[in-house]
Short mmCIF file of C-alpha atoms in Angstrom, two decimals:
data_model
loop_
_atom_site.label_atom_id
_atom_site.label_comp_id
_atom_site.label_asym_id
_atom_site.label_seq_id
_atom_site.Cartn_x
_atom_site.Cartn_y
_atom_site.Cartn_z
CA MET I 9 208.16 11.33 34.93
CA VAL I 10 207.35 13.59 37.92
CA ASN I 11 206.94 11.58 41.23
CA ASP I 12 204.26 11.72 43.32
CA ASP I 13 205.24 13.16 46.78
CA GLY I 14 201.77 13.08 48.20
CA ILE I 15 201.14 16.63 48.32
CA GLY I 16 200.12 17.26 44.78
CA THR I 17 203.43 18.77 42.92
CA ALA I 18 202.97 20.19 39.35
CA GLY I 19 205.78 20.81 37.14
CA THR I 20 207.14 21.75 33.49
CA ARG I 21 209.64 20.26 31.61
CA THR I 22 211.08 20.90 28.20
CA ALA I 23 213.56 17.99 27.04
CA ALA I 24 214.76 16.73 23.79
CA THR I 25 214.11 13.13 23.03
CA GLY I 26 216.10 10.66 24.88
CA GLY I 27 217.25 13.22 27.30
CA THR I 28 216.90 14.56 30.55
CA GLY I 29 213.94 16.65 31.47
CA THR I 30 215.02 19.91 33.24
CA ARG I 31 212.66 20.87 36.03
CA THR I 32 211.78 24.57 35.24
CA GLY I 33 208.89 25.38 37.82
CA ALA I 34 206.84 23.83 40.50
CA GLY I 35 203.68 24.82 42.61
CA THR I 36 201.37 23.15 44.74
CA THR I 37 197.93 22.31 43.79
CA GLY I 38 195.29 19.65 45.46
CA THR I 39 195.22 17.36 42.69
CA GLY I 40 197.85 14.86 42.73
CA THR I 41 200.46 14.89 40.55
CA THR I 42 200.51 16.29 37.26
CA GLY I 43 203.19 17.35 34.70
CA THR I 44 203.43 18.66 31.56
CA ARG I 45 206.27 18.05 28.92
CA THR I 46 206.75 20.03 25.88
CA VAL I 47 209.17 17.87 23.42
CA THR I 48 210.70 18.92 20.17
CA GLY I 49 213.14 16.79 17.69
CA ALA I 50 210.80 13.75 18.88
CA ARG I 51 209.10 13.08 15.30
CA GLY I 52 207.74 9.77 15.20
CA THR I 53 205.90 7.91 12.77
CA ASP I 54 201.94 7.49 12.91
CA THR I 55 201.84 4.21 10.67
CA ARG I 56 198.42 3.87 12.28
CA THR I 57 195.84 6.13 10.98
CA GLY I 58 196.83 7.31 7.78
CA THR I 59 197.45 11.40 9.33
CA GLY I 60 200.27 13.39 8.54
CA THR I 61 203.35 13.84 11.15
CA THR I 62 204.05 17.62 11.08
CA GLY I 63 202.80 19.57 13.81
CA THR I 64 202.31 19.08 17.49
CA GLY I 65 200.73 16.32 18.90
CA THR I 66 199.19 16.00 22.60
CA ALA I 67 199.40 12.63 24.79
CA VAL I 68 197.67 12.33 28.25
CA LEU I 69 198.90 9.88 30.31
CA LEU I 70 196.39 9.00 33.32
CA ALA I 71 196.76 6.33 35.75
CA ALA I 72 194.79 6.54 38.87
CA ALA I 73 193.42 4.11 41.49
CA PRO I 74 192.02 4.45 45.10
CA ALA I 75 194.38 4.37 47.91
CA GLY I 76 194.21 1.41 50.59
CA ARG I 77 192.00 -1.61 50.18
CA GLY I 78 189.85 -0.21 47.59
CA ARG I 79 192.94 -0.25 44.98
CA ALA I 80 192.03 -3.02 42.44
CA MET I 81 194.79 -2.21 39.86
CA ASP I 82 198.40 -0.78 40.37
CA ALA I 83 197.64 1.73 37.83
CA ALA I 84 200.87 4.09 38.50
CA ALA I 85 203.18 1.29 37.69
CA VAL I 86 202.91 1.78 33.87
CA LEU I 87 203.59 5.44 34.01
CA PRO I 88 207.61 4.84 33.70
CA ALA I 89 207.34 2.59 31.04
CA LEU I 90 204.92 5.09 29.26
CA ALA I 91 207.18 8.06 29.99
CA ALA I 92 210.13 6.59 28.27
CA VAL I 93 208.31 6.06 24.94
CA PRO I 94 209.83 9.40 22.71
CA PRO I 95 206.81 11.58 23.15
CA GLY I 96 206.80 12.01 19.34
CA VAL I 97 206.28 7.95 18.67
CA LEU I 98 203.12 8.36 20.86
CA THR I 99 201.50 10.87 18.81
CA GLY I 100 203.30 10.46 15.60
CA THR I 101 204.19 13.92 15.07
CA ALA I 102 207.29 16.27 14.96
CA THR I 103 206.93 17.45 18.24
CA ALA I 104 204.60 16.41 21.40
CA THR I 105 203.22 17.86 24.64
CA VAL I 106 202.95 15.22 27.33
CA VAL I 107 200.69 15.15 30.16
CA GLU I 108 201.17 12.94 33.09
CA LEU I 109 198.53 12.59 35.81
CA ALA I 110 199.42 9.85 38.47
CA ASP I 111 197.08 9.35 41.08
CA PRO I 112 195.34 12.71 40.85
CA LEU I 113 192.97 13.44 43.64
CA ASP I 114 190.08 15.75 42.05
CA PRO I 115 187.91 15.15 39.20
CA GLN I 116 187.61 18.73 38.18
CA THR I 117 191.34 19.16 37.79
CA VAL I 118 191.75 16.12 35.70
CA LEU I 119 188.53 17.42 33.28
CA THR I 120 190.44 20.66 33.07
CA ARG I 121 193.65 18.81 31.91
CA LEU I 122 191.55 16.57 29.21
CA ARG I 123 189.64 19.88 28.19
CA ALA I 124 193.17 21.54 27.45
CA ALA I 125 194.27 18.67 25.55
CA ALA I 126 190.92 18.01 23.46
CA THR I 127 191.23 21.67 22.38
CA SER I 128 194.87 21.23 20.75
CA PRO I 129 194.61 20.87 17.07
CA GLY I 130 197.09 17.86 16.41
CA PRO I 131 196.91 14.33 17.09
CA LEU I 132 195.40 13.18 20.52
CA LEU I 133 196.46 10.02 22.21
CA VAL I 134 195.09 9.33 25.67
CA CYS I 135 196.44 6.54 27.56
CA LEU I 136 194.17 5.30 30.88
CA ALA I 137 195.08 3.00 33.47
CA GLY I 138 192.85 2.41 36.65
CA GLN I 139 189.35 1.02 37.90
CA LEU I 140 185.73 1.47 36.95
CA HIS I 141 183.04 1.84 39.11
CA LEU I 142 179.27 2.44 38.96
CA ASP I 143 177.80 5.43 40.83
CA ARG I 144 174.68 4.20 42.62
CA ARG I 145 172.13 6.81 41.54
CA GLN I 146 172.53 7.05 38.06
CA ARG I 147 174.17 3.68 37.54
CA LEU I 148 177.05 5.11 35.13
CA PRO I 149 180.66 4.23 35.20
CA HIS I 150 183.47 6.61 36.92
CA LEU I 151 186.95 6.15 36.79
CA ALA I 152 188.22 6.11 40.17
CA LEU I 153 190.89 8.69 41.73
CA ALA I 154 192.98 8.47 44.44
CA ARG I 155 190.55 9.72 47.27
CA THR I 156 187.40 7.51 45.59
CA THR I 157 185.53 5.39 48.14
CA PRO I 158 182.22 3.72 47.47
CA ALA I 159 180.55 6.30 49.50
CA THR I 160 182.32 9.12 47.63
CA LEU I 161 182.29 8.04 44.25
CA ARG I 162 180.18 10.86 42.42
CA TYR I 163 182.36 13.20 44.12
CA THR I 164 185.96 11.84 43.60
CA ALA I 165 185.85 9.88 40.67
CA LEU I 166 185.83 11.10 37.12
CA PRO I 167 182.52 10.23 35.20
CA TRP I 168 183.38 8.63 32.02
CA HIS I 169 180.73 10.57 30.13
CA TRP I 170 183.01 13.85 30.77
CA LEU I 171 185.75 12.02 29.09
CA ALA I 172 183.47 11.18 26.22
CA GLY I 173 182.10 14.87 26.01
CA GLU I 174 185.46 16.39 26.06
CA LEU I 175 186.70 14.26 23.12
CA ALA I 176 183.33 14.71 21.47
CA VAL I 177 184.55 18.14 19.93
CA ARG I 178 187.56 16.81 18.06
CA ALA I 179 187.45 15.45 14.44
CA PRO I 180 187.03 12.14 13.69
CA GLY I 181 190.47 10.30 13.34
CA THR I 182 192.42 12.78 15.39
CA THR I 183 191.98 11.10 18.75
CA THR I 184 192.74 7.69 20.07
CA VAL I 185 192.26 6.44 23.62
CA VAL I 186 193.96 3.15 24.82
CA ALA I 187 192.53 1.95 28.20
CA ASP I 188 193.71 -0.88 30.44
CA LEU I 189 190.73 -1.13 33.61
CA ALA I 190 189.98 -3.14 36.38
CA ALA I 191 185.86 -3.13 36.63
CA ASP I 192 183.92 -3.67 39.83
CA PRO I 193 181.30 -6.50 39.85
CA ASP I 194 178.76 -3.83 38.82
CA VAL I 195 180.16 -2.54 35.82
CA TRP I 196 181.39 -6.40 34.89
CA GLU I 197 177.89 -7.18 35.00
CA ARG I 198 176.81 -4.30 33.08
CA LEU I 199 179.44 -5.05 30.15
CA THR I 200 177.75 -7.73 29.56
CA THR I 201 174.21 -6.61 29.06
CA ALA I 202 175.33 -3.00 27.57
CA PRO I 203 178.49 -3.68 25.21
CA ASP I 204 178.16 0.23 24.79
CA LEU I 205 178.53 1.20 28.12
CA LEU I 206 181.92 2.64 27.67
CA SER I 207 181.39 4.12 24.20
CA LEU I 208 183.25 7.48 23.49
CA GLY I 209 181.22 7.96 20.50
CA PRO I 210 181.65 8.17 16.83
CA GLY I 211 185.04 10.06 16.58
CA PRO I 212 187.80 8.71 19.22
CA LEU I 213 189.30 5.12 18.26
CA LEU I 214 189.07 3.31 21.56
CA TYR I 215 191.65 0.20 22.12
CA GLY I 216 191.20 -1.45 25.50
CA ARG I 217 191.00 -4.23 28.02
CA ILE I 218 188.60 -4.50 30.71
CA ALA I 219 189.17 -7.07 33.45
CA PRO I 220 187.06 -8.09 36.42
CA ALA I 221 188.60 -6.68 39.49
CA PRO I 222 190.40 -9.33 41.93
CA ARG I 223 187.97 -10.21 44.98
CA ARG I 224 191.13 -10.64 46.85
CA GLY I 225 195.22 -10.53 47.06
CA GLU I 226 197.40 -8.30 44.82
CA PRO I 227 195.63 -5.62 42.71
CA LEU I 228 196.05 -6.36 39.04
CA ALA I 229 199.10 -4.99 36.96
CA PRO I 230 198.41 -2.95 33.83
CA ALA I 231 200.08 -5.80 31.57
CA TYR I 232 198.03 -4.63 28.40
CA LEU I 233 199.20 -1.13 28.49
CA ARG I 234 202.79 -1.76 29.64
CA SER I 235 202.72 -4.21 26.39
CA TRP I 236 201.86 -1.23 24.14
CA ALA I 237 204.87 0.97 25.92
CA GLU I 238 207.12 -1.86 25.30
CA LEU I 239 206.32 -2.39 21.53
CA TRP I 240 206.62 1.47 21.19
CA ARG I 241 210.00 1.41 22.88
CA SER I 242 211.20 -1.54 20.94
CA GLY I 243 211.20 0.55 17.87
CA ALA I 244 208.11 -1.02 16.05
CA ARG I 245 205.92 1.54 14.06
CA LEU I 246 202.94 -0.58 13.76
CA PRO I 247 199.28 0.46 13.26
CA TYR I 248 197.02 0.94 16.38
CA ALA I 249 195.16 -2.47 15.66
CA THR I 250 198.31 -4.16 15.50
CA LEU I 251 199.38 -2.99 18.66
CA HIS I 252 196.23 -4.02 20.25
CA ALA I 253 196.26 -7.47 19.08
CA GLU I 254 199.85 -7.92 20.22
CA ALA I 255 199.07 -6.30 23.84
CA ALA I 256 196.16 -8.24 24.04
CA ALA I 257 198.02 -11.47 23.43
CA HIS I 258 200.65 -10.52 25.90
CA ALA I 259 198.31 -10.07 28.72
CA ALA I 260 196.15 -12.82 28.08
CA SER I 261 197.74 -15.26 30.13
CA ALA I 262 197.37 -13.17 33.19
CA VAL I 263 193.48 -12.28 32.97
CA PRO I 264 191.97 -14.89 30.16
CA GLU I 265 188.61 -13.59 31.09
CA ALA I 266 189.10 -9.79 30.27
CA VAL I 267 186.83 -7.77 27.56
CA LEU I 268 188.82 -6.41 24.87
CA LEU I 269 187.59 -3.06 23.02
CA ALA I 270 188.73 -2.13 19.68
CA PRO I 271 186.95 0.16 16.92
CA ALA I 272 184.39 -1.55 14.71
CA PRO I 273 186.17 -2.68 11.62
CA ALA I 274 185.30 -0.45 8.39
CA PRO I 275 183.20 -1.92 6.03
CA ALA I 276 184.77 -4.68 3.85
CA PRO I 277 186.10 -3.25 0.49
CA MET I 278 184.47 -5.20 -2.51
CA ALA I 279 186.73 -8.49 -2.96
CA ASP I 280 186.89 -7.94 -6.93
CA GLN I 281 187.80 -4.27 -6.47
CA ASP I 282 191.21 -3.26 -7.29
CA PRO I 283 192.26 -0.12 -5.09
CA HIS I 284 195.38 0.82 -6.68
CA PRO I 285 194.38 2.66 -9.35
CA ALA I 286 192.02 5.14 -7.69
CA ILE I 287 194.71 5.52 -4.72
CA LEU I 288 197.40 6.42 -7.09
CA ALA I 289 195.32 8.93 -9.00
CA ALA I 290 194.28 10.67 -5.83
CA ALA I 291 197.99 10.84 -4.95
CA MET I 292 198.79 12.14 -8.56
CA ALA I 293 196.41 14.74 -8.36
CA GLY I 294 197.53 16.13 -5.08
CA ARG I 295 194.92 14.75 -2.86
CA HIS I 296 197.20 12.78 -0.40
CA GLY I 297 195.36 12.84 2.54
CA GLU I 298 192.33 10.90 0.37
CA ALA I 299 195.05 8.70 -1.04
CA ALA I 300 196.42 7.77 2.67
CA SER I 301 192.78 7.25 3.97
CA VAL I 302 191.97 4.85 1.41
CA ALA I 303 195.09 3.03 1.78
CA ALA I 304 194.54 2.90 5.68
CA ALA I 305 191.21 1.39 5.34
CA TRP I 306 192.57 -1.50 3.10
CA GLU I 307 195.16 -2.08 5.55
CA ARG I 308 192.62 -2.33 8.30
CA GLU I 309 190.83 -4.86 6.36
CA ALA I 310 194.20 -6.97 5.72
CA LEU I 311 194.75 -6.62 9.50
CA ARG I 312 191.24 -7.87 10.14
CA ARG I 313 191.36 -10.89 7.40
CA HIS I 314 195.10 -11.92 7.59
CA GLY I 315 196.15 -11.01 10.99
CA PRO I 316 199.19 -8.45 11.64
CA ARG I 317 201.83 -10.74 10.96
CA SER I 318 200.92 -11.27 7.15
CA ALA I 319 201.89 -10.54 3.91
CA GLN I 320 198.99 -8.60 3.02
CA ALA I 321 199.17 -6.19 5.87
CA VAL I 322 202.91 -5.62 4.95
CA HIS I 323 201.74 -4.77 1.50
CA TRP I 324 199.82 -1.97 2.53
CA THR I 325 202.56 -0.69 4.71
CA GLU I 326 204.64 -0.26 1.55
CA VAL I 327 201.87 1.21 -0.27
CA ARG I 328 201.78 3.75 2.43
CA ALA I 329 205.33 4.44 2.20
CA ASP I 330 205.09 5.04 -1.37
CA LEU I 331 202.12 7.41 -0.67
CA ALA I 332 204.29 9.46 1.65
CA ARG I 333 207.04 9.70 -0.89
CA LEU I 334 204.61 11.01 -3.31
CA ALA I 335 203.29 13.57 -0.62
CA GLY I 336 206.96 14.75 -0.01
CA GLU I 337 207.40 13.55 3.13
CA PRO I 338 210.67 11.45 3.15
CA ALA I 339 211.05 11.00 6.96
CA ARG I 340 207.67 9.39 6.88
CA SER I 341 208.22 7.35 3.77
CA CYS I 342 211.86 6.14 5.60
CA GLU I 343 210.04 5.12 8.58
CA LEU I 344 207.24 3.20 6.83
CA TRP I 345 209.77 1.37 4.52
CA LEU I 346 211.97 0.55 7.48
CA ALA I 347 208.89 -1.02 9.26
CA ALA I 348 208.10 -2.95 6.15
CA ALA I 349 211.44 -4.28 5.98
CA GLU I 350 211.48 -5.24 9.57
CA ALA I 351 208.02 -7.30 9.05
CA ARG I 352 209.04 -8.90 5.93
CA LEU I 353 212.05 -10.05 8.01
CA ALA I 354 209.78 -11.26 10.64
CA LEU I 355 207.91 -13.24 8.39
CA GLY I 356 210.76 -15.30 7.69
CA GLN I 357 212.05 -13.77 4.25
CA ARG I 358 215.73 -13.95 3.75
CA THR I 359 217.90 -11.01 4.11
CA ASP I 360 218.82 -11.41 0.35
CA ASP I 361 215.20 -11.70 -0.51
CA PRO I 362 214.45 -8.86 -3.46
CA GLU I 363 211.22 -7.66 -1.40
CA VAL I 364 213.64 -7.04 1.73
CA GLU I 365 216.38 -5.61 -0.23
CA ALA I 366 213.92 -3.27 -2.14
CA ALA I 367 212.60 -1.68 1.21
CA VAL I 368 215.69 -1.51 2.55
CA ASP I 369 217.22 0.56 -0.50
CA ARG I 370 213.84 2.56 -0.47
CA ALA I 371 214.31 3.45 3.19
CA HIS I 372 217.89 4.39 2.39
CA HIS I 373 216.86 6.51 -0.56
CA GLN I 374 214.43 8.48 1.37
CA TRP I 375 216.59 8.97 4.12
CA GLU I 376 218.83 10.60 1.70
CA GLN I 377 216.34 12.74 0.76
CA LEU I 378 216.06 14.34 4.36
CA GLY I 379 216.78 18.11 4.45
CA ASP I 380 216.49 18.06 8.20
CA PRO I 381 219.83 17.07 9.85
CA ALA I 382 217.89 16.34 13.31
CA ARG I 383 215.25 13.94 11.48
CA ALA I 384 218.47 12.23 9.56
CA ARG I 385 220.32 11.88 12.58
CA ALA I 386 217.37 10.08 14.63
CA LEU I 387 216.53 7.73 11.65
CA GLY I 388 220.23 6.79 10.82
CA PRO I 389 220.93 4.24 13.64
CA PRO I 390 217.89 2.16 12.94
CA LEU I 391 218.95 2.17 9.15
CA ILE I 392 222.35 1.36 9.61
CA ALA I 393 221.36 -1.22 12.07
CA LEU I 394 219.02 -3.06 9.01
CA ARG I 395 221.66 -2.31 6.32
CA GLN I 396 224.15 -4.38 8.58
CA ARG I 397 221.79 -7.14 8.12
CA VAL I 398 220.44 -6.40 4.47
CA PRO I 399 223.49 -4.88 2.88
CA GLY I 400 221.87 -5.05 -0.44
CA ARG I 401 223.57 -5.17 -4.24
CA GLN I 402 224.52 -1.58 -4.16
CA PRO I 403 228.53 -1.78 -3.40
CA GLY I 404 229.47 0.57 -0.56
CA ALA I 405 225.80 1.45 0.41
CA LEU I 406 226.51 0.90 4.21
CA ALA I 407 230.15 2.47 4.28
CA ALA I 408 228.59 5.51 2.71
CA LEU I 409 225.70 5.52 4.90
CA THR I 410 228.04 5.45 7.86
CA ARG I 411 230.22 7.97 6.20
CA ARG I 412 227.50 10.53 6.31
CA MET I 413 226.22 9.72 9.80
CA THR I 414 229.55 10.08 11.21
CA GLY I 415 230.51 13.14 9.07
#
């Protein structure tokens, strides 16, 4: 994390996951604190959208709020928690570039950063924490920045439609925005009559919490976005819909009247339709992206109908794990099987339940197929921890796994 020294330092760091960044350059700007980290060896699992995990993703972490009395949210407080998440977990890719902007001053500079991120070909995650205001002339929402005041809003804040415009050029399904925002009274009133006020168009997926700005007292805490960071840091590789539901539940006690934003659910698949033959046929024909997309749609429907803590949702995680195996992605398959096993244990299934044992055995088998030593080392500890709880029925499985990790 780059510290805000008040004069606008910008720096670039290259780091390995879990390590300490090395400052390689610095300069002076007039735009607040911005930093870019390019991180390798940080591959995570995108169990959320069905996209692959190869290549490089980009995460933009933007936290901004006016200084002084105009501050309605302590936005920058969430950046250390987000910065502690392995970058590959944020983007679900083998490598990741993370751009951090803490209380930037200039909307044009923020736009430049967003535009550069939007041109990247891989998955893009944008995390926003801050506060929304309407400009007096056009009545359009703006994200306040560090120098924003009611009188200078149109010149010192980031128009929401700028964000929408930059993300509109990206392919559908490649962009996710997670927002934790405080709304001034004008924005809050407009949200009740114009629910599409914060629409980003058909491409990006938008998850968020919009809370009314406090009239007095302490600024709001970005509890919703902090919950996302904590879930990521816990090792959970959950679908975005699940992360949203969990984070909203955690933050509900602080601001129960908050408005929640989430993508409209996909059209419900026909109840009497068995999707498994078509999914398997697509995978066997080499149409792995198609198979994963159909499975992801059914997973979203299971989450909508039955909730994240349901056997139906776990089933579709397992389907996607097997699809990753068929696609020749053992790391992704291993991670999904690990997630499925953990989910079944969380549902109360015993450690000797055949379904739990099967999930752990399959995760172990996929781990053994890994040709990348770095990926094997990264996935080894959670697999060992799970093997200690679920030894399975193959004698010596845990011992063999431990020997290979230490050998």
